[in-house]
PDB file of C-alpha atoms in Angstrom:
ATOM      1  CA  UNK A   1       0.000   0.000   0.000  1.00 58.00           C
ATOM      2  CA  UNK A   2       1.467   3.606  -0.548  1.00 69.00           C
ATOM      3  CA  UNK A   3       1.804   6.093   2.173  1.00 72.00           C
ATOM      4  CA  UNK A   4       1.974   9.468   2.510  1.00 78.00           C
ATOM      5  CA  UNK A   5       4.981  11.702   2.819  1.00 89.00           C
ATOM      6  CA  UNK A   6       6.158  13.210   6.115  1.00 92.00           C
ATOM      7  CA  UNK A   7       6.176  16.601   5.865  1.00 93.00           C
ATOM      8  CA  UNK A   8       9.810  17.312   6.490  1.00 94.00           C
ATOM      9  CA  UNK A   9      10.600  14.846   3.644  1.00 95.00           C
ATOM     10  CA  UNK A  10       8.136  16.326   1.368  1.00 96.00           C
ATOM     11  CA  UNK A  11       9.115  20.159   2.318  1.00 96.00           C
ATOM     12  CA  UNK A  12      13.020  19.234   1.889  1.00 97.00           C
ATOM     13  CA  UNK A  13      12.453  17.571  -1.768  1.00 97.00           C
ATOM     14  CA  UNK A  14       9.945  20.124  -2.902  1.00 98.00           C
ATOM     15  CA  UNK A  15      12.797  22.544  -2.365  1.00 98.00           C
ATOM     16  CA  UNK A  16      14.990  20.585  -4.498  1.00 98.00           C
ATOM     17  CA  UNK A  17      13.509  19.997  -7.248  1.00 98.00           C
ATOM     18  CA  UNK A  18      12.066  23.492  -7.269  1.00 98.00           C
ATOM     19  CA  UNK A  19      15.492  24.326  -7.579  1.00 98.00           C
ATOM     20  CA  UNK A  20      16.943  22.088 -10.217  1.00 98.00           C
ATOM     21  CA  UNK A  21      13.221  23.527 -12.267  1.00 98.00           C
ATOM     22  CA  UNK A  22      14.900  26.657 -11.856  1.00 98.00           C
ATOM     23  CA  UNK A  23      18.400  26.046 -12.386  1.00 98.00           C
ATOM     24  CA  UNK A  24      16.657  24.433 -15.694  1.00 98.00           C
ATOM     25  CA  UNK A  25      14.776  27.030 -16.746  1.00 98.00           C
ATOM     26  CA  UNK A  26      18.164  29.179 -16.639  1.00 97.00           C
ATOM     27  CA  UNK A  27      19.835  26.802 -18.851  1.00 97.00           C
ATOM     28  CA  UNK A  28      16.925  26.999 -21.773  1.00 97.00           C
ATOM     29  CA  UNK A  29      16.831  30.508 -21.910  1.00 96.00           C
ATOM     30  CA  UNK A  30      20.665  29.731 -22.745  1.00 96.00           C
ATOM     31  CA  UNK A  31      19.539  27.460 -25.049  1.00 97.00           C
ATOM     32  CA  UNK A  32      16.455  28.467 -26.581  1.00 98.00           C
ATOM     33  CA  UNK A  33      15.238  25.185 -25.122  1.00 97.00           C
ATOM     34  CA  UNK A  34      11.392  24.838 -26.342  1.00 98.00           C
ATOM     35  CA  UNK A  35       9.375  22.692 -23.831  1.00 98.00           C
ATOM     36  CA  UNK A  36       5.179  21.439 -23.476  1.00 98.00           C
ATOM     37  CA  UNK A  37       4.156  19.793 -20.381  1.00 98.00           C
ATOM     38  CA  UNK A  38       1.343  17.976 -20.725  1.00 98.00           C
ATOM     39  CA  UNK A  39      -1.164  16.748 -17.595  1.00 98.00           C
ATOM     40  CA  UNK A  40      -4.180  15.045 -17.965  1.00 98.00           C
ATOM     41  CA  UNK A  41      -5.912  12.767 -15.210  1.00 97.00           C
ATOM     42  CA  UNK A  42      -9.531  12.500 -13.657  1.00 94.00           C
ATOM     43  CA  UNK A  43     -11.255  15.173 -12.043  1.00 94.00           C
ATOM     44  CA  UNK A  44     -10.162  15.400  -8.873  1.00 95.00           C
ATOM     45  CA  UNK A  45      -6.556  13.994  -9.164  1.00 96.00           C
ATOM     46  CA  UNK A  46      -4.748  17.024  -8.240  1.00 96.00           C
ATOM     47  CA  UNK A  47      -3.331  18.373 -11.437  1.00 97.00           C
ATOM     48  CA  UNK A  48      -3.847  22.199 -10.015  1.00 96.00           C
ATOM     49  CA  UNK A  49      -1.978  21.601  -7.061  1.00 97.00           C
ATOM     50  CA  UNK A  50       1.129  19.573  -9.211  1.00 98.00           C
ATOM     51  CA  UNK A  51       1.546  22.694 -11.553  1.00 98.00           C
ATOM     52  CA  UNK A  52       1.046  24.926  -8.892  1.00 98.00           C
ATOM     53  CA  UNK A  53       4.188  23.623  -7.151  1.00 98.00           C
ATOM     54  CA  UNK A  54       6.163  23.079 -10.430  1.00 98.00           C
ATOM     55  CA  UNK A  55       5.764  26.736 -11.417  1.00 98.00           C
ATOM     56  CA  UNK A  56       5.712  28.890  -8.076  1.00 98.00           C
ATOM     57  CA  UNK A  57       9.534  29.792  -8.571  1.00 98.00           C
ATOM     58  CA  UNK A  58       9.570  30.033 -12.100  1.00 98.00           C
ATOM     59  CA  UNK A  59       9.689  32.908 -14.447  1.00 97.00           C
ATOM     60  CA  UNK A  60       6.140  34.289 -15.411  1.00 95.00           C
ATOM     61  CA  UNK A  61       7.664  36.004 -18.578  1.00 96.00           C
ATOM     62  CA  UNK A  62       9.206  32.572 -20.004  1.00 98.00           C
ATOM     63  CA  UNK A  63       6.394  30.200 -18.098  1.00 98.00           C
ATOM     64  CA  UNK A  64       2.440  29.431 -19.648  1.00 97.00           C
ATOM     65  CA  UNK A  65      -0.013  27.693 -17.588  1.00 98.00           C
ATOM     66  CA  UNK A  66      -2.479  26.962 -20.693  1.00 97.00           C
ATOM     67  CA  UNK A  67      -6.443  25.760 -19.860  1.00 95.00           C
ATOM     68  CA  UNK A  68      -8.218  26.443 -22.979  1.00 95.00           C
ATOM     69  CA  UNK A  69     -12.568  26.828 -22.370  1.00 91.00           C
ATOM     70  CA  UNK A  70     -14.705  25.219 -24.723  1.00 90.00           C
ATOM     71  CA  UNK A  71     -14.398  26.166 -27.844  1.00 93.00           C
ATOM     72  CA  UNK A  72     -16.044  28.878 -29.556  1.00 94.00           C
ATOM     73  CA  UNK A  73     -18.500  28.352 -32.781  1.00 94.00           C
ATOM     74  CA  UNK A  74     -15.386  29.325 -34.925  1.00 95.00           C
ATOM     75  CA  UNK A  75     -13.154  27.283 -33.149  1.00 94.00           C
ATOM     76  CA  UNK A  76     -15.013  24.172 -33.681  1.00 93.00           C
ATOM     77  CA  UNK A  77     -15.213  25.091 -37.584  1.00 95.00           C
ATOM     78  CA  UNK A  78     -11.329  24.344 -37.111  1.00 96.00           C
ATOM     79  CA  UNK A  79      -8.693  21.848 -37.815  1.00 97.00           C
ATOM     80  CA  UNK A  80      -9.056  20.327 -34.205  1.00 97.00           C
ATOM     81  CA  UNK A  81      -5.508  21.281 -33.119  1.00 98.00           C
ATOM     82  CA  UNK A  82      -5.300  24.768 -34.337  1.00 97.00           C
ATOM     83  CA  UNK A  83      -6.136  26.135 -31.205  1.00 96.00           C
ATOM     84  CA  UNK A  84      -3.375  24.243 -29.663  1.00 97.00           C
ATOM     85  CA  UNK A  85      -0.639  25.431 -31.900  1.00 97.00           C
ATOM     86  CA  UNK A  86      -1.616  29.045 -31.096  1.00 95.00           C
ATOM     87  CA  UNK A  87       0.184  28.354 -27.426  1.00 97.00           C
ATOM     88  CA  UNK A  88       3.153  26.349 -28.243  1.00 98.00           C
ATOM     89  CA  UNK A  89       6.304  27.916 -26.854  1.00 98.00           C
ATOM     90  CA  UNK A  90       9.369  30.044 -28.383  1.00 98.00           C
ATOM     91  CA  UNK A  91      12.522  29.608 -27.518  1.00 98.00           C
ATOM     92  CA  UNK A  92      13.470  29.195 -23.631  1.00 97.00           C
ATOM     93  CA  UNK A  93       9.709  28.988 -23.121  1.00 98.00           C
ATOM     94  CA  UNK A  94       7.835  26.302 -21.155  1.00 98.00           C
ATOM     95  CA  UNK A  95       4.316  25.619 -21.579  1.00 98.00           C
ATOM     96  CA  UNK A  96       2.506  23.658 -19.263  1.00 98.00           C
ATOM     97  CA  UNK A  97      -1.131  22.530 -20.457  1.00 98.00           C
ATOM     98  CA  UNK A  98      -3.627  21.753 -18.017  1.00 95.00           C
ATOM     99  CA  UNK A  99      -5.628  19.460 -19.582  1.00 88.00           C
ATOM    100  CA  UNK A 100      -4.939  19.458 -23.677  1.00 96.00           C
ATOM    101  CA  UNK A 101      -5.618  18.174 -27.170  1.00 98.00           C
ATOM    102  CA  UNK A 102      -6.565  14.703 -25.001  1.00 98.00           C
ATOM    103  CA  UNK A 103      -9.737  16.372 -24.070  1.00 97.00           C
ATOM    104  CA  UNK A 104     -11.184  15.182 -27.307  1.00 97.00           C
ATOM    105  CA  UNK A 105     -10.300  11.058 -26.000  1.00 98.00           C
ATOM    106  CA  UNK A 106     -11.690  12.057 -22.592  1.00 97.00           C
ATOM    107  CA  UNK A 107     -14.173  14.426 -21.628  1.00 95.00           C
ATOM    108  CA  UNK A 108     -15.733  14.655 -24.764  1.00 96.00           C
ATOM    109  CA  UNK A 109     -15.968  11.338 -25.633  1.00 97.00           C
ATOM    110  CA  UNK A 110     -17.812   9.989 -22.198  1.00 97.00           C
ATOM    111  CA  UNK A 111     -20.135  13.400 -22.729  1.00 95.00           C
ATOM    112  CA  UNK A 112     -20.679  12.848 -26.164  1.00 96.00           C
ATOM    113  CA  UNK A 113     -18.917  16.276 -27.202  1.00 95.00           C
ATOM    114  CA  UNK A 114     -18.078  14.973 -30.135  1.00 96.00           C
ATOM    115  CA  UNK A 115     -18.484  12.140 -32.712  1.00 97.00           C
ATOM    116  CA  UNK A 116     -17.151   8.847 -32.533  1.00 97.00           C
ATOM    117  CA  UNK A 117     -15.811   9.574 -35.856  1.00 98.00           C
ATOM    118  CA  UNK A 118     -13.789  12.674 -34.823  1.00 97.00           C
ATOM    119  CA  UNK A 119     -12.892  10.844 -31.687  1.00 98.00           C
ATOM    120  CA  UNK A 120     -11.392   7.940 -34.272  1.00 98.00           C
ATOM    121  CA  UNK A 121      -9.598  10.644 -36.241  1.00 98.00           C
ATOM    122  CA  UNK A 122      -8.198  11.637 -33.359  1.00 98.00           C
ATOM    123  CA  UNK A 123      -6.489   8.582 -32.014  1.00 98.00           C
ATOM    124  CA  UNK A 124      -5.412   8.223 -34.998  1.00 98.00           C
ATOM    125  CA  UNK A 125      -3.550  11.656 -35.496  1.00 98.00           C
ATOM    126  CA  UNK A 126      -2.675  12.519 -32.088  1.00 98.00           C
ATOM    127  CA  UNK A 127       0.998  10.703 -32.036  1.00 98.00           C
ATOM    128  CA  UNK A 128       1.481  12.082 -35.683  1.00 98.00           C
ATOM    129  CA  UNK A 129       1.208  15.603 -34.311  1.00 98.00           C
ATOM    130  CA  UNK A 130       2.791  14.999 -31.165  1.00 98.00           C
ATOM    131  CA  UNK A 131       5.725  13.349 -33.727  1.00 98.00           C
ATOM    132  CA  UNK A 132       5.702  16.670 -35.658  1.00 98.00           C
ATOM    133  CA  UNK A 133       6.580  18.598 -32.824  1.00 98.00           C
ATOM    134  CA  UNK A 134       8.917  16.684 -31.302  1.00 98.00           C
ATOM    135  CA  UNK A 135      11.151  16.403 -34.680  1.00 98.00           C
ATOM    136  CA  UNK A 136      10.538  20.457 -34.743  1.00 98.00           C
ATOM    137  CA  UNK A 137      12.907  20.596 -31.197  1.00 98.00           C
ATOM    138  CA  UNK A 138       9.437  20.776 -28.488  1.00 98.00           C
ATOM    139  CA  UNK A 139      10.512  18.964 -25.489  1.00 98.00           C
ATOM    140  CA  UNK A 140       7.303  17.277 -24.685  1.00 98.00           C
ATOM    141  CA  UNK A 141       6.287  15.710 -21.249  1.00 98.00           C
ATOM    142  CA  UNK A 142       2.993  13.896 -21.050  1.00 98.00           C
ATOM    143  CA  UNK A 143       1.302  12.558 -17.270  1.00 98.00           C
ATOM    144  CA  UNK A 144      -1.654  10.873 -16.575  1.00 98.00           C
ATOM    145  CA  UNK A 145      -2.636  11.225 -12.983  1.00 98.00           C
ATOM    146  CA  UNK A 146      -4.820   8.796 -11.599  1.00 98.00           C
ATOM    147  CA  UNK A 147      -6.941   8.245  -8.192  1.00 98.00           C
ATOM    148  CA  UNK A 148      -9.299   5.785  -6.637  1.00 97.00           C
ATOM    149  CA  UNK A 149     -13.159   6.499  -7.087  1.00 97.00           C
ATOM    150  CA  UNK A 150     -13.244   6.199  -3.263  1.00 97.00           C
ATOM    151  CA  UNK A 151     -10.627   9.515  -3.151  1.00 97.00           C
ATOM    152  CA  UNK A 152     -12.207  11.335  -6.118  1.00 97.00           C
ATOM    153  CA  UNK A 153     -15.360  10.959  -4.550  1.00 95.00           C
ATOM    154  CA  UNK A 154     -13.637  12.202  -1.174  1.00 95.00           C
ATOM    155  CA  UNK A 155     -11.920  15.597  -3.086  1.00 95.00           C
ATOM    156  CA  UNK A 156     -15.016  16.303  -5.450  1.00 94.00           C
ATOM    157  CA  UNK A 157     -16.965  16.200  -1.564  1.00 92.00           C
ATOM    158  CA  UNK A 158     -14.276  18.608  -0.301  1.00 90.00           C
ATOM    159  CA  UNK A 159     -15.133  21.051  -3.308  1.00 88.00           C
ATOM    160  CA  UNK A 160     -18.832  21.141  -2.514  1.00 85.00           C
ATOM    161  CA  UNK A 161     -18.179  22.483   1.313  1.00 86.00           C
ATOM    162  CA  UNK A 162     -15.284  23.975   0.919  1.00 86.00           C
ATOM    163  CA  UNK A 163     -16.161  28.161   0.026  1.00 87.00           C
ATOM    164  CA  UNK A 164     -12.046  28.483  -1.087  1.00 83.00           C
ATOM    165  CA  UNK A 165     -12.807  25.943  -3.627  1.00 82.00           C
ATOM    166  CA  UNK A 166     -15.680  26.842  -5.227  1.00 82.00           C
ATOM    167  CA  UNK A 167     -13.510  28.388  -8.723  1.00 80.00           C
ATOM    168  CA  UNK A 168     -13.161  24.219  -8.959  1.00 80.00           C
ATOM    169  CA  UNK A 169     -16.637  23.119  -8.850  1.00 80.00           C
ATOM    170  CA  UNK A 170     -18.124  22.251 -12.510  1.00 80.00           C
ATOM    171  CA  UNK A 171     -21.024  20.563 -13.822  1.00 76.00           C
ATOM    172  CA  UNK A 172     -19.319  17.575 -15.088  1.00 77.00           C
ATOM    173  CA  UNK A 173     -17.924  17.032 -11.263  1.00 80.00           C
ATOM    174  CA  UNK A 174     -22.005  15.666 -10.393  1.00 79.00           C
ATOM    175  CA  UNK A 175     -21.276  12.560 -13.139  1.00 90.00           C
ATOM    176  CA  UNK A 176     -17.553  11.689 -12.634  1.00 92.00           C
ATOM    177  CA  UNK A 177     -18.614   9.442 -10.676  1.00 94.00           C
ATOM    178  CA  UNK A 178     -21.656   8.224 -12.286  1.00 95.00           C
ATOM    179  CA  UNK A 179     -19.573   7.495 -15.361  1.00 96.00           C
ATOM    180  CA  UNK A 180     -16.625   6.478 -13.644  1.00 97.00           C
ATOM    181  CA  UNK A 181     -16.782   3.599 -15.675  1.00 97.00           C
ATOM    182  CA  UNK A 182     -17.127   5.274 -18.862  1.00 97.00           C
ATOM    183  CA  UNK A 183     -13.982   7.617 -17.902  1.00 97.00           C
ATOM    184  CA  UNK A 184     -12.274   4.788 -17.378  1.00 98.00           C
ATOM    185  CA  UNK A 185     -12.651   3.307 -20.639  1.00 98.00           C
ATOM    186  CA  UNK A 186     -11.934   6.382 -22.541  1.00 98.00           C
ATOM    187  CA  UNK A 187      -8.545   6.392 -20.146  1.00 98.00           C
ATOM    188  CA  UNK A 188      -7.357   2.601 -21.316  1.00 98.00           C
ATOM    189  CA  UNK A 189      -7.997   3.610 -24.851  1.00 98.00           C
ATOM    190  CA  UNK A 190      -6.132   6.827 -25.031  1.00 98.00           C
ATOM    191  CA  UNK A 191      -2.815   5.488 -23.222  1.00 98.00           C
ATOM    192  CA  UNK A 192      -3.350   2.499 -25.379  1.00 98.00           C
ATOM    193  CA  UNK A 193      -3.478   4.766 -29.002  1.00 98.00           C
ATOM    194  CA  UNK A 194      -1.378   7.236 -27.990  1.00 98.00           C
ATOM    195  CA  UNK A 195       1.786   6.038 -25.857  1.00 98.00           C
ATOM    196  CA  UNK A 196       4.458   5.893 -28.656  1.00 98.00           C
ATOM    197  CA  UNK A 197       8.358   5.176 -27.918  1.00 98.00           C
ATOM    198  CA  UNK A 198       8.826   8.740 -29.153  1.00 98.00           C
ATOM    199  CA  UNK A 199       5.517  10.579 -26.718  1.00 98.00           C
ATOM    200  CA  UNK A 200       5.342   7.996 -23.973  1.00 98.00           C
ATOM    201  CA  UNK A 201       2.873   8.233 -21.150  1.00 98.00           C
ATOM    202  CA  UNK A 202       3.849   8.193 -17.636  1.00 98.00           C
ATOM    203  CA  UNK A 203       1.246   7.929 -14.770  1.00 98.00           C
ATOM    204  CA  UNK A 204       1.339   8.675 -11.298  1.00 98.00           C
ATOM    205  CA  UNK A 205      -0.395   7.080  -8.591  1.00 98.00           C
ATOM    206  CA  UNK A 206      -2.364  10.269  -7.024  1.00 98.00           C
ATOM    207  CA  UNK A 207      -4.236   8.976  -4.200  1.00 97.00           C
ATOM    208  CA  UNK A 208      -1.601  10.612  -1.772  1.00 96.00           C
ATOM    209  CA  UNK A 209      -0.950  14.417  -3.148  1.00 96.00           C
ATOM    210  CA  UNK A 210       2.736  15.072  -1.715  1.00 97.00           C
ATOM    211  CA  UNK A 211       4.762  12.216  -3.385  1.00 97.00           C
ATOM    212  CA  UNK A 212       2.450  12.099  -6.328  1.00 98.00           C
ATOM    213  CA  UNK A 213       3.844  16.379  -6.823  1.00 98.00           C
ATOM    214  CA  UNK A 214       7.183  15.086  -6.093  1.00 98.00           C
ATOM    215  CA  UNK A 215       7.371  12.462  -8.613  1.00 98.00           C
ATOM    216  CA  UNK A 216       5.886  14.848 -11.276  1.00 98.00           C
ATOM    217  CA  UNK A 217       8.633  17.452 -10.457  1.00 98.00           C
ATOM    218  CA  UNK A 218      11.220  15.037 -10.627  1.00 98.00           C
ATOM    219  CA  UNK A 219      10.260  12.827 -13.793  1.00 98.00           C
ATOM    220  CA  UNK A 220      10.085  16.649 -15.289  1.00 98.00           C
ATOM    221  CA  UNK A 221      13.790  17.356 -14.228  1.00 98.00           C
ATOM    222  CA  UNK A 222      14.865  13.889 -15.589  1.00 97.00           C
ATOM    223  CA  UNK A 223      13.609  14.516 -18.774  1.00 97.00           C
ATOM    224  CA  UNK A 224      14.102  18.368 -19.200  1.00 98.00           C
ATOM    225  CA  UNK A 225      17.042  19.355 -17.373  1.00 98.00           C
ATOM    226  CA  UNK A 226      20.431  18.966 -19.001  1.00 97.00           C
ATOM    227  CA  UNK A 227      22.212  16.335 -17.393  1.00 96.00           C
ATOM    228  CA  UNK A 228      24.331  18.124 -14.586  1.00 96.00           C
ATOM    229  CA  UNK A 229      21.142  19.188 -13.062  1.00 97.00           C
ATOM    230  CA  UNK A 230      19.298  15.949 -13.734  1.00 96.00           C
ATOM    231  CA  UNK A 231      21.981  13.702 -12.281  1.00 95.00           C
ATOM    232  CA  UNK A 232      21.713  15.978  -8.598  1.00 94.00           C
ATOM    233  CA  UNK A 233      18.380  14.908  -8.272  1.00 95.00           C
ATOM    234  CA  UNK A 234      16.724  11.049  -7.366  1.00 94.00           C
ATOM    235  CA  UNK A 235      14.435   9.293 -10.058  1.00 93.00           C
ATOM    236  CA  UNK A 236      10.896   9.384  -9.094  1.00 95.00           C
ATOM    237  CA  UNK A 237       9.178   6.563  -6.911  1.00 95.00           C
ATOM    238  CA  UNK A 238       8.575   3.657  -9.577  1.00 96.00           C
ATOM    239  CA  UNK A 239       5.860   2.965  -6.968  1.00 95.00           C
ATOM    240  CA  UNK A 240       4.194   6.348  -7.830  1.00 97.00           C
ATOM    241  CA  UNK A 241       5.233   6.823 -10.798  1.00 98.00           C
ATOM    242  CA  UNK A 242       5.605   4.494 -14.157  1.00 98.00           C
ATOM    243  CA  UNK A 243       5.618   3.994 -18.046  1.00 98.00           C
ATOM    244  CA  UNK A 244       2.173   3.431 -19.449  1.00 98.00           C
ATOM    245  CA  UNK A 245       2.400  -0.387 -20.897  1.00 98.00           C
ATOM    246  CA  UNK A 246      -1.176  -2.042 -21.320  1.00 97.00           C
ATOM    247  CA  UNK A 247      -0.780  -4.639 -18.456  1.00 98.00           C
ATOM    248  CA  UNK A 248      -1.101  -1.429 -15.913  1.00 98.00           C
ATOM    249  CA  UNK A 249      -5.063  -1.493 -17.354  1.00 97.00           C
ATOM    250  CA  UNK A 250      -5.272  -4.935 -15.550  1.00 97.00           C
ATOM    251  CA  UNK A 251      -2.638  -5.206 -12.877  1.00 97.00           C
ATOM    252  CA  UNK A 252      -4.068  -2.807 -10.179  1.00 95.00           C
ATOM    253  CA  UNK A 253      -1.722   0.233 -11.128  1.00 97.00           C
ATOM    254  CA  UNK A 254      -4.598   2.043 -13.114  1.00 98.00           C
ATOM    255  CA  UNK A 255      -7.673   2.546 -10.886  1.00 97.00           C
ATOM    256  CA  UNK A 256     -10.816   0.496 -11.970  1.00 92.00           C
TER     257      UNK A 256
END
């Protein structure tokens, strides 16, 4: 069973890795490093408070926190990624996209925002695009975060009493877990389409917020930091944190 992090642990690593982000960031304005991170996961699994800690020491002029609305009439008269492009980063920029293109395979697929033949299309182009702009020099990091229904029922509770929370209730937080079944369907059949040797998936374990940040910030610094910063810092929890591979639908690792 995982267990939470002690504080003092937590506090002291946070710091770290908060560092090395910076130390990072330094180095691609150097560089003209370009870099997307990517987090998707259920409502509920704490994706707010991950890129809240990732960023809070970062520079606002060369950091995006991107969370696109639905789309407008003109918008959907689009090539489904167009909107997308528009926030991609320039040089020494990172962009971190709170929930993404992968709306289309989740949300909108369970709530019937769009056709199954769009959603096909999709699946189908994602990893092509995600190849395009990867071989253009984008730096892209992808996490899923998942939690039990028994804790996203516990948070999405939390958001109803809580008055400091009310920015995070929605209407699709009264059927997450009526269609918790449904979500997790659309879940197995995105990682499965769209985790490519080039774009993997990792996921993270979420039921416990402070290692599930930490192993977010640190899988980040392994794969964005050049290596003398990288190397300072430990590899996340393989506990917490793991490559997508299709037996994780069935072995416990995933939530059902």
């Amino acid at each position: 069973m995982l267990r939470a992090m002690k504080k003092h642990v937590y506090e002291s690593r946070l710091h770290a890795l908060q560092l090395a982000l910076v130390e990072t960031q330094l180095a691609a304005a150097q560089s003209g490093e370009r870099v997307v991170i990517l987090l998707e996961g259920r409502d509920g699994a704490g994706k707010d408070g991950t890129i809240k800690r990732m960023v809070e020491h970062l520079s606002t002029r060369s950091t995006r926190i991107v969370a696109l609305p639905k789309p407008s009439d003109r918008e959907r008269s689009q090539w489904y990624f167009q909107r997308y492009v528009a926030h991609l980063p320039a040089a020494g920029e990172i962009v971190i996209l709170n929930r993404s293109w992968y709306n289309r395979a989740g949300v909108e697929t369970v709530m019937g925002f769009s056709t199954a033949t769009e959603q096909e299309s999709f699946l189908r182009d994602a990893p092509d695009f995600e190849r395009m702009l990867i071989e253009s020099g984008i730096r892209l990091v992808k996490l899923w975060l998942d939690i039990s229904r028994k804790e996203q029922k516990a948070r999405l509770d939390a958001r109803r009493t809580d008055p400091l929370k009310q920015l995070k209730v929605s209407d699709l937080d009264a059927v997450a877990q009526e269609r918790w079944d449904d979500y997790s369907a659309a879940r197995d059949r995105m990682l499965s389409r769209t985790h490519t040797a080039l774009s993997p998936w990792h996921c993270i374990r979420a039921d416990h917020k402070k290692p599930a940040r930490i192993a977010a910030l640190a899988h980040v610094v392994a794969r964005i930091a050049p290596d003398a910063i990288a190397h300072e810092q430990d590899l996340p929890d393989p506990k917490i944190l793991f490559p997508f591979e299709e037996s994780a639908i069935t072995d416990g690792r995933l939530a059902r």
